[in-house]
Amino acid sequence: MAEGKYIRQTGGRGQYGHCKLEVHPLPSSKHESMNDLSTDDLDAMSKQVAGSGGRWKFDKEHRFLFIDKVIGGAIPKEYIAPIEMGIREAMDTGTLAGYEMVDVAVILLDGSYHDVDSSEMAFKIAGSMGFKEACRRASPALLEPIMRIEVVVPDEYMAAVFGNLNARRAQIQGSDSRAGSQIIRALVPLAEMFGYATDLRSRSQGRASFSLFFSHYEEAPASVAQEVIAKTTGNVAR
């Protein structure tokens, strides 16, 4: 659990916003697209994360589940939405290398307010602060886009194409034979696919072809994540 508290006193009316929240990874779903999730699916996901009770809201674009479990009026209802907005804005810039965060569940548990100094802006900032602090404690992971690739290659060039895919960190899903050619199906990181068209053409004398489609996001290997973060923050080893 983390706490976000924003208090400012400048002589006139001050600013006061305070919330306590938990951050969890969003449970995996059998659906490839979050747009396929039904209300029942989301309700079950909310209970899996936070147990029974509370009010949930799901942002499919950010893949963000927000669960309000505040009781007893600890935070007035009009300040709940600003807290959620502050969290969503913090997700846009992330905590690792400035990349957007996805697949996050946040449980709003408690907080406090001031009759005079509390405002929507103060709670929005408190929500952002609490979320960032929770993420710092939670060891977030850098994800990379994974693509589905299908390569059609003549039998005689199969070994060369296979080896090249393995060198690109591909996960071979299977292959089929068809009229003197092989159809290779694999999952491969997008970062490894730059220059692939030229490489494939040279290894097959221009006789192979491929198609590439987005599949999902997956945690990047530690070495890859460290390199990306180092480049983004300017801490590249010389």
PDB file of C-alpha atoms in Angstrom:
ATOM      1  CA  MET A   1       0.000   0.000   0.000  1.00  0.00           C
ATOM      2  CA  ALA A   2       1.139   3.528  -0.745  1.00  0.00           C
ATOM      3  CA  GLU A   3      -0.038   6.947   0.268  1.00  0.00           C
ATOM      4  CA  GLY A   4      -0.444  10.101  -1.769  1.00  0.00           C
ATOM      5  CA  LYS A   5      -0.716  13.315   0.220  1.00  0.00           C
ATOM      6  CA  TYR A   6      -0.737  16.767  -1.331  1.00  0.00           C
ATOM      7  CA  ILE A   7      -0.797  19.663   1.155  1.00  0.00           C
ATOM      8  CA  ARG A   8      -0.030  23.290   0.284  1.00  0.00           C
ATOM      9  CA  GLN A   9      -0.561  26.361   2.429  1.00  0.00           C
ATOM     10  CA  THR A  10       0.213  29.711   0.825  1.00  0.00           C
ATOM     11  CA  GLY A  11      -1.477  32.181   3.158  1.00  0.00           C
ATOM     12  CA  GLY A  12      -4.944  32.060   1.641  1.00  0.00           C
ATOM     13  CA  ARG A  13      -6.950  28.985   0.896  1.00  0.00           C
ATOM     14  CA  GLY A  14      -4.669  25.956   0.861  1.00  0.00           C
ATOM     15  CA  GLN A  15      -4.721  22.629  -0.978  1.00  0.00           C
ATOM     16  CA  TYR A  16      -5.360  19.289   0.690  1.00  0.00           C
ATOM     17  CA  GLY A  17      -5.727  15.873  -0.909  1.00  0.00           C
ATOM     18  CA  HIS A  18      -4.928  12.522   0.661  1.00  0.00           C
ATOM     19  CA  CYS A  19      -5.472   8.943  -0.508  1.00  0.00           C
ATOM     20  CA  LYS A  20      -4.252   5.441   0.277  1.00  0.00           C
ATOM     21  CA  LEU A  21      -4.146   2.876  -2.490  1.00  0.00           C
ATOM     22  CA  GLU A  22      -2.778  -0.459  -3.649  1.00  0.00           C
ATOM     23  CA  VAL A  23      -1.437  -1.301  -7.108  1.00  0.00           C
ATOM     24  CA  HIS A  24      -1.708  -4.805  -8.573  1.00  0.00           C
ATOM     25  CA  PRO A  25      -0.942  -6.363 -11.955  1.00  0.00           C
ATOM     26  CA  LEU A  26      -4.119  -6.893 -13.941  1.00  0.00           C
ATOM     27  CA  PRO A  27      -5.000 -10.609 -13.950  1.00  0.00           C
ATOM     28  CA  SER A  28      -4.338 -12.277 -17.279  1.00  0.00           C
ATOM     29  CA  SER A  29      -7.326 -12.762 -19.513  1.00  0.00           C
ATOM     30  CA  LYS A  30      -8.190 -15.404 -22.097  1.00  0.00           C
ATOM     31  CA  HIS A  31      -9.243 -12.555 -24.360  1.00  0.00           C
ATOM     32  CA  GLU A  32      -6.595 -11.295 -26.802  1.00  0.00           C
ATOM     33  CA  SER A  33      -8.365  -7.914 -26.944  1.00  0.00           C
ATOM     34  CA  MET A  34      -9.619  -6.161 -23.834  1.00  0.00           C
ATOM     35  CA  ASN A  35     -12.583  -4.974 -25.924  1.00  0.00           C
ATOM     36  CA  ASP A  36     -13.864  -8.561 -25.780  1.00  0.00           C
ATOM     37  CA  LEU A  37     -14.298  -8.496 -22.006  1.00  0.00           C
ATOM     38  CA  SER A  38     -17.904  -8.621 -20.841  1.00  0.00           C
ATOM     39  CA  THR A  39     -19.286  -6.962 -17.728  1.00  0.00           C
ATOM     40  CA  ASP A  40     -19.294 -10.370 -16.020  1.00  0.00           C
ATOM     41  CA  ASP A  41     -15.632 -10.895 -16.971  1.00  0.00           C
ATOM     42  CA  LEU A  42     -14.698  -7.526 -15.499  1.00  0.00           C
ATOM     43  CA  ASP A  43     -16.733  -8.108 -12.350  1.00  0.00           C
ATOM     44  CA  ALA A  44     -14.937 -11.427 -11.814  1.00  0.00           C
ATOM     45  CA  MET A  45     -11.587  -9.732 -12.441  1.00  0.00           C
ATOM     46  CA  SER A  46     -12.405  -7.046  -9.864  1.00  0.00           C
ATOM     47  CA  LYS A  47     -13.274  -9.684  -7.255  1.00  0.00           C
ATOM     48  CA  GLN A  48     -10.075 -11.581  -8.041  1.00  0.00           C
ATOM     49  CA  VAL A  49      -8.035  -8.438  -7.359  1.00  0.00           C
ATOM     50  CA  ALA A  50      -9.885  -6.856  -4.444  1.00  0.00           C
ATOM     51  CA  GLY A  51     -12.395  -9.373  -3.132  1.00  0.00           C
ATOM     52  CA  SER A  52     -16.087  -8.613  -2.844  1.00  0.00           C
ATOM     53  CA  GLY A  53     -17.455  -5.121  -2.399  1.00  0.00           C
ATOM     54  CA  GLY A  54     -16.382  -1.832  -3.878  1.00  0.00           C
ATOM     55  CA  ARG A  55     -17.225  -0.127  -7.151  1.00  0.00           C
ATOM     56  CA  TRP A  56     -15.082  -0.771 -10.201  1.00  0.00           C
ATOM     57  CA  LYS A  57     -14.455   1.040 -13.453  1.00  0.00           C
ATOM     58  CA  PHE A  58     -12.441  -0.308 -16.374  1.00  0.00           C
ATOM     59  CA  ASP A  59     -10.546   1.762 -18.964  1.00  0.00           C
ATOM     60  CA  LYS A  60     -10.065  -0.539 -21.969  1.00  0.00           C
ATOM     61  CA  GLU A  61      -7.703   1.854 -23.738  1.00  0.00           C
ATOM     62  CA  HIS A  62      -5.247   1.911 -20.826  1.00  0.00           C
ATOM     63  CA  ARG A  63      -6.146  -1.631 -19.649  1.00  0.00           C
ATOM     64  CA  PHE A  64      -6.675  -0.057 -16.239  1.00  0.00           C
ATOM     65  CA  LEU A  65      -9.035  -1.376 -13.555  1.00  0.00           C
ATOM     66  CA  PHE A  66      -9.937   1.155 -10.844  1.00  0.00           C
ATOM     67  CA  ILE A  67     -11.692  -0.169  -7.730  1.00  0.00           C
ATOM     68  CA  ASP A  68     -13.151   2.210  -5.146  1.00  0.00           C
ATOM     69  CA  LYS A  69     -13.367   0.583  -1.715  1.00  0.00           C
ATOM     70  CA  VAL A  70     -13.501   3.749   0.370  1.00  0.00           C
ATOM     71  CA  ILE A  71     -16.071   3.489   3.170  1.00  0.00           C
ATOM     72  CA  GLY A  72     -17.576   5.853   5.682  1.00  0.00           C
ATOM     73  CA  GLY A  73     -17.113   8.974   3.568  1.00  0.00           C
ATOM     74  CA  ALA A  74     -13.364   9.130   4.248  1.00  0.00           C
ATOM     75  CA  ILE A  75     -13.088  10.698   0.783  1.00  0.00           C
ATOM     76  CA  PRO A  76     -16.166  12.562  -0.536  1.00  0.00           C
ATOM     77  CA  LYS A  77     -17.610  11.067  -3.721  1.00  0.00           C
ATOM     78  CA  GLU A  78     -16.807  14.152  -5.795  1.00  0.00           C
ATOM     79  CA  TYR A  79     -13.078  13.549  -5.245  1.00  0.00           C
ATOM     80  CA  ILE A  80     -13.000   9.898  -6.342  1.00  0.00           C
ATOM     81  CA  ALA A  81     -13.020  10.678 -10.084  1.00  0.00           C
ATOM     82  CA  PRO A  82     -10.139  13.208  -9.802  1.00  0.00           C
ATOM     83  CA  ILE A  83      -8.045  10.560  -8.009  1.00  0.00           C
ATOM     84  CA  GLU A  84      -8.707   8.139 -10.869  1.00  0.00           C
ATOM     85  CA  MET A  85      -7.812  10.858 -13.387  1.00  0.00           C
ATOM     86  CA  GLY A  86      -4.532  11.568 -11.601  1.00  0.00           C
ATOM     87  CA  ILE A  87      -3.650   7.868 -11.695  1.00  0.00           C
ATOM     88  CA  ARG A  88      -4.483   7.617 -15.398  1.00  0.00           C
ATOM     89  CA  GLU A  89      -2.303  10.628 -16.224  1.00  0.00           C
ATOM     90  CA  ALA A  90       0.563   9.104 -14.226  1.00  0.00           C
ATOM     91  CA  MET A  91       0.138   5.888 -16.226  1.00  0.00           C
ATOM     92  CA  ASP A  92       0.580   7.837 -19.480  1.00  0.00           C
ATOM     93  CA  THR A  93       4.191   8.714 -18.611  1.00  0.00           C
ATOM     94  CA  GLY A  94       4.927   5.593 -16.552  1.00  0.00           C
ATOM     95  CA  THR A  95       7.737   5.013 -14.094  1.00  0.00           C
ATOM     96  CA  LEU A  96      10.172   3.133 -16.366  1.00  0.00           C
ATOM     97  CA  ALA A  97      11.855   5.111 -19.150  1.00  0.00           C
ATOM     98  CA  GLY A  98       8.778   7.305 -19.640  1.00  0.00           C
ATOM     99  CA  TYR A  99       6.695   4.584 -21.323  1.00  0.00           C
ATOM    100  CA  GLU A 100       2.955   4.252 -20.798  1.00  0.00           C
ATOM    101  CA  MET A 101       1.825   1.734 -18.193  1.00  0.00           C
ATOM    102  CA  VAL A 102      -0.827  -0.881 -18.967  1.00  0.00           C
ATOM    103  CA  ASP A 103      -2.415  -3.918 -17.303  1.00  0.00           C
ATOM    104  CA  VAL A 104      -2.742  -2.226 -13.918  1.00  0.00           C
ATOM    105  CA  ALA A 105      -5.367  -2.587 -11.195  1.00  0.00           C
ATOM    106  CA  VAL A 106      -5.602   0.075  -8.491  1.00  0.00           C
ATOM    107  CA  ILE A 107      -7.619  -0.277  -5.289  1.00  0.00           C
ATOM    108  CA  LEU A 108      -8.511   2.992  -3.571  1.00  0.00           C
ATOM    109  CA  LEU A 109      -8.746   2.095   0.116  1.00  0.00           C
ATOM    110  CA  ASP A 110      -8.858   5.196   2.270  1.00  0.00           C
ATOM    111  CA  GLY A 111      -7.881   8.829   2.631  1.00  0.00           C
ATOM    112  CA  SER A 112      -8.884  12.064   4.241  1.00  0.00           C
ATOM    113  CA  TYR A 113     -10.040  15.532   3.301  1.00  0.00           C
ATOM    114  CA  HIS A 114     -10.248  19.084   4.610  1.00  0.00           C
ATOM    115  CA  ASP A 115     -13.579  20.902   4.685  1.00  0.00           C
ATOM    116  CA  VAL A 116     -12.054  24.110   3.293  1.00  0.00           C
ATOM    117  CA  ASP A 117      -8.785  23.256   1.548  1.00  0.00           C
ATOM    118  CA  SER A 118      -9.703  20.105  -0.364  1.00  0.00           C
ATOM    119  CA  SER A 119     -10.290  20.412  -4.119  1.00  0.00           C
ATOM    120  CA  GLU A 120     -10.492  18.236  -7.206  1.00  0.00           C
ATOM    121  CA  MET A 121      -7.001  19.354  -8.242  1.00  0.00           C
ATOM    122  CA  ALA A 122      -5.508  18.474  -4.856  1.00  0.00           C
ATOM    123  CA  PHE A 123      -6.964  14.957  -5.016  1.00  0.00           C
ATOM    124  CA  LYS A 124      -5.884  14.537  -8.633  1.00  0.00           C
ATOM    125  CA  ILE A 125      -2.303  15.326  -7.625  1.00  0.00           C
ATOM    126  CA  ALA A 126      -2.575  13.079  -4.547  1.00  0.00           C
ATOM    127  CA  GLY A 127      -3.781  10.206  -6.742  1.00  0.00           C
ATOM    128  CA  SER A 128      -0.832  10.662  -9.092  1.00  0.00           C
ATOM    129  CA  MET A 129       1.639  10.836  -6.195  1.00  0.00           C
ATOM    130  CA  GLY A 130       0.223   7.732  -4.511  1.00  0.00           C
ATOM    131  CA  PHE A 131       0.275   5.728  -7.731  1.00  0.00           C
ATOM    132  CA  LYS A 132       3.894   6.639  -8.514  1.00  0.00           C
ATOM    133  CA  GLU A 133       4.987   5.752  -4.995  1.00  0.00           C
ATOM    134  CA  ALA A 134       3.176   2.387  -5.166  1.00  0.00           C
ATOM    135  CA  CYS A 135       4.822   1.616  -8.501  1.00  0.00           C
ATOM    136  CA  ARG A 136       8.269   2.418  -7.144  1.00  0.00           C
ATOM    137  CA  ARG A 137       7.707  -0.183  -4.436  1.00  0.00           C
ATOM    138  CA  ALA A 138       6.227  -2.764  -6.807  1.00  0.00           C
ATOM    139  CA  SER A 139       9.187  -3.301  -9.184  1.00  0.00           C
ATOM    140  CA  PRO A 140       7.336  -2.697 -12.465  1.00  0.00           C
ATOM    141  CA  ALA A 141       8.452  -4.535 -15.606  1.00  0.00           C
ATOM    142  CA  LEU A 142       9.133  -3.157 -19.066  1.00  0.00           C
ATOM    143  CA  LEU A 143       6.975  -4.799 -21.732  1.00  0.00           C
ATOM    144  CA  GLU A 144       7.788  -5.174 -25.413  1.00  0.00           C
ATOM    145  CA  PRO A 145       5.381  -5.734 -28.330  1.00  0.00           C
ATOM    146  CA  ILE A 146       5.278  -9.309 -29.612  1.00  0.00           C
ATOM    147  CA  MET A 147       4.303  -9.973 -33.213  1.00  0.00           C
ATOM    148  CA  ARG A 148       2.799 -13.018 -34.912  1.00  0.00           C
ATOM    149  CA  ILE A 149       4.817 -13.893 -37.993  1.00  0.00           C
ATOM    150  CA  GLU A 150       4.096 -16.374 -40.749  1.00  0.00           C
ATOM    151  CA  VAL A 151       6.908 -17.144 -43.205  1.00  0.00           C
ATOM    152  CA  VAL A 152       6.425 -19.076 -46.433  1.00  0.00           C
ATOM    153  CA  VAL A 153       9.788 -20.444 -47.593  1.00  0.00           C
ATOM    154  CA  PRO A 154      10.923 -23.105 -50.123  1.00  0.00           C
ATOM    155  CA  ASP A 155      12.155 -26.313 -48.507  1.00  0.00           C
ATOM    156  CA  GLU A 156      15.790 -25.776 -49.490  1.00  0.00           C
ATOM    157  CA  TYR A 157      15.997 -22.499 -47.553  1.00  0.00           C
ATOM    158  CA  MET A 158      14.137 -23.721 -44.471  1.00  0.00           C
ATOM    159  CA  ALA A 159      17.214 -24.211 -42.256  1.00  0.00           C
ATOM    160  CA  ALA A 160      18.648 -20.745 -42.960  1.00  0.00           C
ATOM    161  CA  VAL A 161      15.323 -19.016 -42.305  1.00  0.00           C
ATOM    162  CA  PHE A 162      14.699 -21.085 -39.169  1.00  0.00           C
ATOM    163  CA  GLY A 163      18.112 -20.201 -37.755  1.00  0.00           C
ATOM    164  CA  ASN A 164      17.642 -16.530 -38.477  1.00  0.00           C
ATOM    165  CA  LEU A 165      14.298 -16.474 -36.662  1.00  0.00           C
ATOM    166  CA  ASN A 166      15.862 -18.136 -33.629  1.00  0.00           C
ATOM    167  CA  ALA A 167      18.595 -15.491 -33.639  1.00  0.00           C
ATOM    168  CA  ARG A 168      15.841 -12.863 -33.471  1.00  0.00           C
ATOM    169  CA  ARG A 169      14.439 -14.328 -30.232  1.00  0.00           C
ATOM    170  CA  ALA A 170      11.505 -15.935 -32.041  1.00  0.00           C
ATOM    171  CA  GLN A 171       9.351 -18.551 -30.341  1.00  0.00           C
ATOM    172  CA  ILE A 172       8.525 -21.095 -33.046  1.00  0.00           C
ATOM    173  CA  GLN A 173       4.859 -22.132 -32.799  1.00  0.00           C
ATOM    174  CA  GLY A 174       4.896 -24.725 -35.578  1.00  0.00           C
ATOM    175  CA  SER A 175       5.294 -25.340 -39.298  1.00  0.00           C
ATOM    176  CA  ASP A 176       3.373 -26.980 -42.141  1.00  0.00           C
ATOM    177  CA  SER A 177       4.348 -28.288 -45.564  1.00  0.00           C
ATOM    178  CA  ARG A 178       2.631 -27.066 -48.697  1.00  0.00           C
ATOM    179  CA  ALA A 179       3.643 -27.779 -52.306  1.00  0.00           C
ATOM    180  CA  GLY A 180       7.401 -27.768 -51.839  1.00  0.00           C
ATOM    181  CA  SER A 181       7.366 -24.966 -49.279  1.00  0.00           C
ATOM    182  CA  GLN A 182       7.247 -24.660 -45.518  1.00  0.00           C
ATOM    183  CA  ILE A 183       4.953 -22.310 -43.596  1.00  0.00           C
ATOM    184  CA  ILE A 184       6.618 -21.279 -40.342  1.00  0.00           C
ATOM    185  CA  ARG A 185       4.512 -19.718 -37.585  1.00  0.00           C
ATOM    186  CA  ALA A 186       6.232 -17.922 -34.716  1.00  0.00           C
ATOM    187  CA  LEU A 187       6.023 -15.161 -32.138  1.00  0.00           C
ATOM    188  CA  VAL A 188       8.829 -12.625 -32.278  1.00  0.00           C
ATOM    189  CA  PRO A 189       9.623  -9.287 -30.557  1.00  0.00           C
ATOM    190  CA  LEU A 190       8.990  -6.305 -32.820  1.00  0.00           C
ATOM    191  CA  ALA A 191      12.369  -4.856 -31.808  1.00  0.00           C
ATOM    192  CA  GLU A 192      14.086  -7.798 -33.499  1.00  0.00           C
ATOM    193  CA  MET A 193      12.270  -7.440 -36.830  1.00  0.00           C
ATOM    194  CA  PHE A 194      13.914  -4.338 -38.274  1.00  0.00           C
ATOM    195  CA  GLY A 195      15.630  -5.219 -41.536  1.00  0.00           C
ATOM    196  CA  TYR A 196      13.966  -8.628 -41.683  1.00  0.00           C
ATOM    197  CA  ALA A 197      12.529  -8.210 -45.192  1.00  0.00           C
ATOM    198  CA  THR A 198      15.996  -7.617 -46.656  1.00  0.00           C
ATOM    199  CA  ASP A 199      17.506 -10.434 -44.590  1.00  0.00           C
ATOM    200  CA  LEU A 200      14.823 -12.916 -45.656  1.00  0.00           C
ATOM    201  CA  ARG A 201      15.175 -11.969 -49.305  1.00  0.00           C
ATOM    202  CA  SER A 202      18.948 -12.536 -49.243  1.00  0.00           C
ATOM    203  CA  ARG A 203      18.647 -15.908 -47.436  1.00  0.00           C
ATOM    204  CA  SER A 204      16.042 -17.264 -49.860  1.00  0.00           C
ATOM    205  CA  GLN A 205      17.162 -15.610 -53.109  1.00  0.00           C
ATOM    206  CA  GLY A 206      13.949 -13.598 -53.027  1.00  0.00           C
ATOM    207  CA  ARG A 207      11.674 -16.659 -52.966  1.00  0.00           C
ATOM    208  CA  ALA A 208      10.342 -16.407 -49.379  1.00  0.00           C
ATOM    209  CA  SER A 209       7.601 -14.120 -48.101  1.00  0.00           C
ATOM    210  CA  PHE A 210       6.209 -13.243 -44.698  1.00  0.00           C
ATOM    211  CA  SER A 211       3.291 -11.533 -42.955  1.00  0.00           C
ATOM    212  CA  LEU A 212       3.470  -9.810 -39.582  1.00  0.00           C
ATOM    213  CA  PHE A 213       0.680  -8.932 -37.132  1.00  0.00           C
ATOM    214  CA  PHE A 214       0.603  -7.583 -33.590  1.00  0.00           C
ATOM    215  CA  SER A 215      -0.098 -10.266 -30.973  1.00  0.00           C
ATOM    216  CA  HIS A 216       0.409  -8.972 -27.420  1.00  0.00           C
ATOM    217  CA  TYR A 217       2.823  -7.379 -24.948  1.00  0.00           C
ATOM    218  CA  GLU A 218       5.270  -9.478 -22.964  1.00  0.00           C
ATOM    219  CA  GLU A 219       7.886  -8.752 -20.307  1.00  0.00           C
ATOM    220  CA  ALA A 220      11.194  -7.913 -21.960  1.00  0.00           C
ATOM    221  CA  PRO A 221      14.314  -9.879 -20.907  1.00  0.00           C
ATOM    222  CA  ALA A 222      16.319  -8.107 -18.208  1.00  0.00           C
ATOM    223  CA  SER A 223      19.219  -7.352 -20.547  1.00  0.00           C
ATOM    224  CA  VAL A 224      16.896  -5.767 -23.116  1.00  0.00           C
ATOM    225  CA  ALA A 225      15.015  -3.756 -20.483  1.00  0.00           C
ATOM    226  CA  GLN A 226      18.235  -2.436 -18.956  1.00  0.00           C
ATOM    227  CA  GLU A 227      19.508  -1.350 -22.364  1.00  0.00           C
ATOM    228  CA  VAL A 228      16.263   0.466 -23.241  1.00  0.00           C
ATOM    229  CA  ILE A 229      16.106   2.236 -19.866  1.00  0.00           C
ATOM    230  CA  ALA A 230      19.779   3.210 -20.086  1.00  0.00           C
ATOM    231  CA  LYS A 231      19.306   4.718 -23.551  1.00  0.00           C
ATOM    232  CA  THR A 232      16.196   6.623 -22.476  1.00  0.00           C
ATOM    233  CA  THR A 233      17.774   8.027 -19.328  1.00  0.00           C
ATOM    234  CA  GLY A 234      21.106   8.746 -21.001  1.00  0.00           C
ATOM    235  CA  ASN A 235      23.013   6.327 -18.761  1.00  0.00           C
ATOM    236  CA  VAL A 236      24.496   4.253 -21.561  1.00  0.00           C
ATOM    237  CA  ALA A 237      27.776   2.578 -20.682  1.00  0.00           C
ATOM    238  CA  ARG A 238      30.695   3.911 -22.727  1.00  0.00           C
TER     239      ARG A 238
END
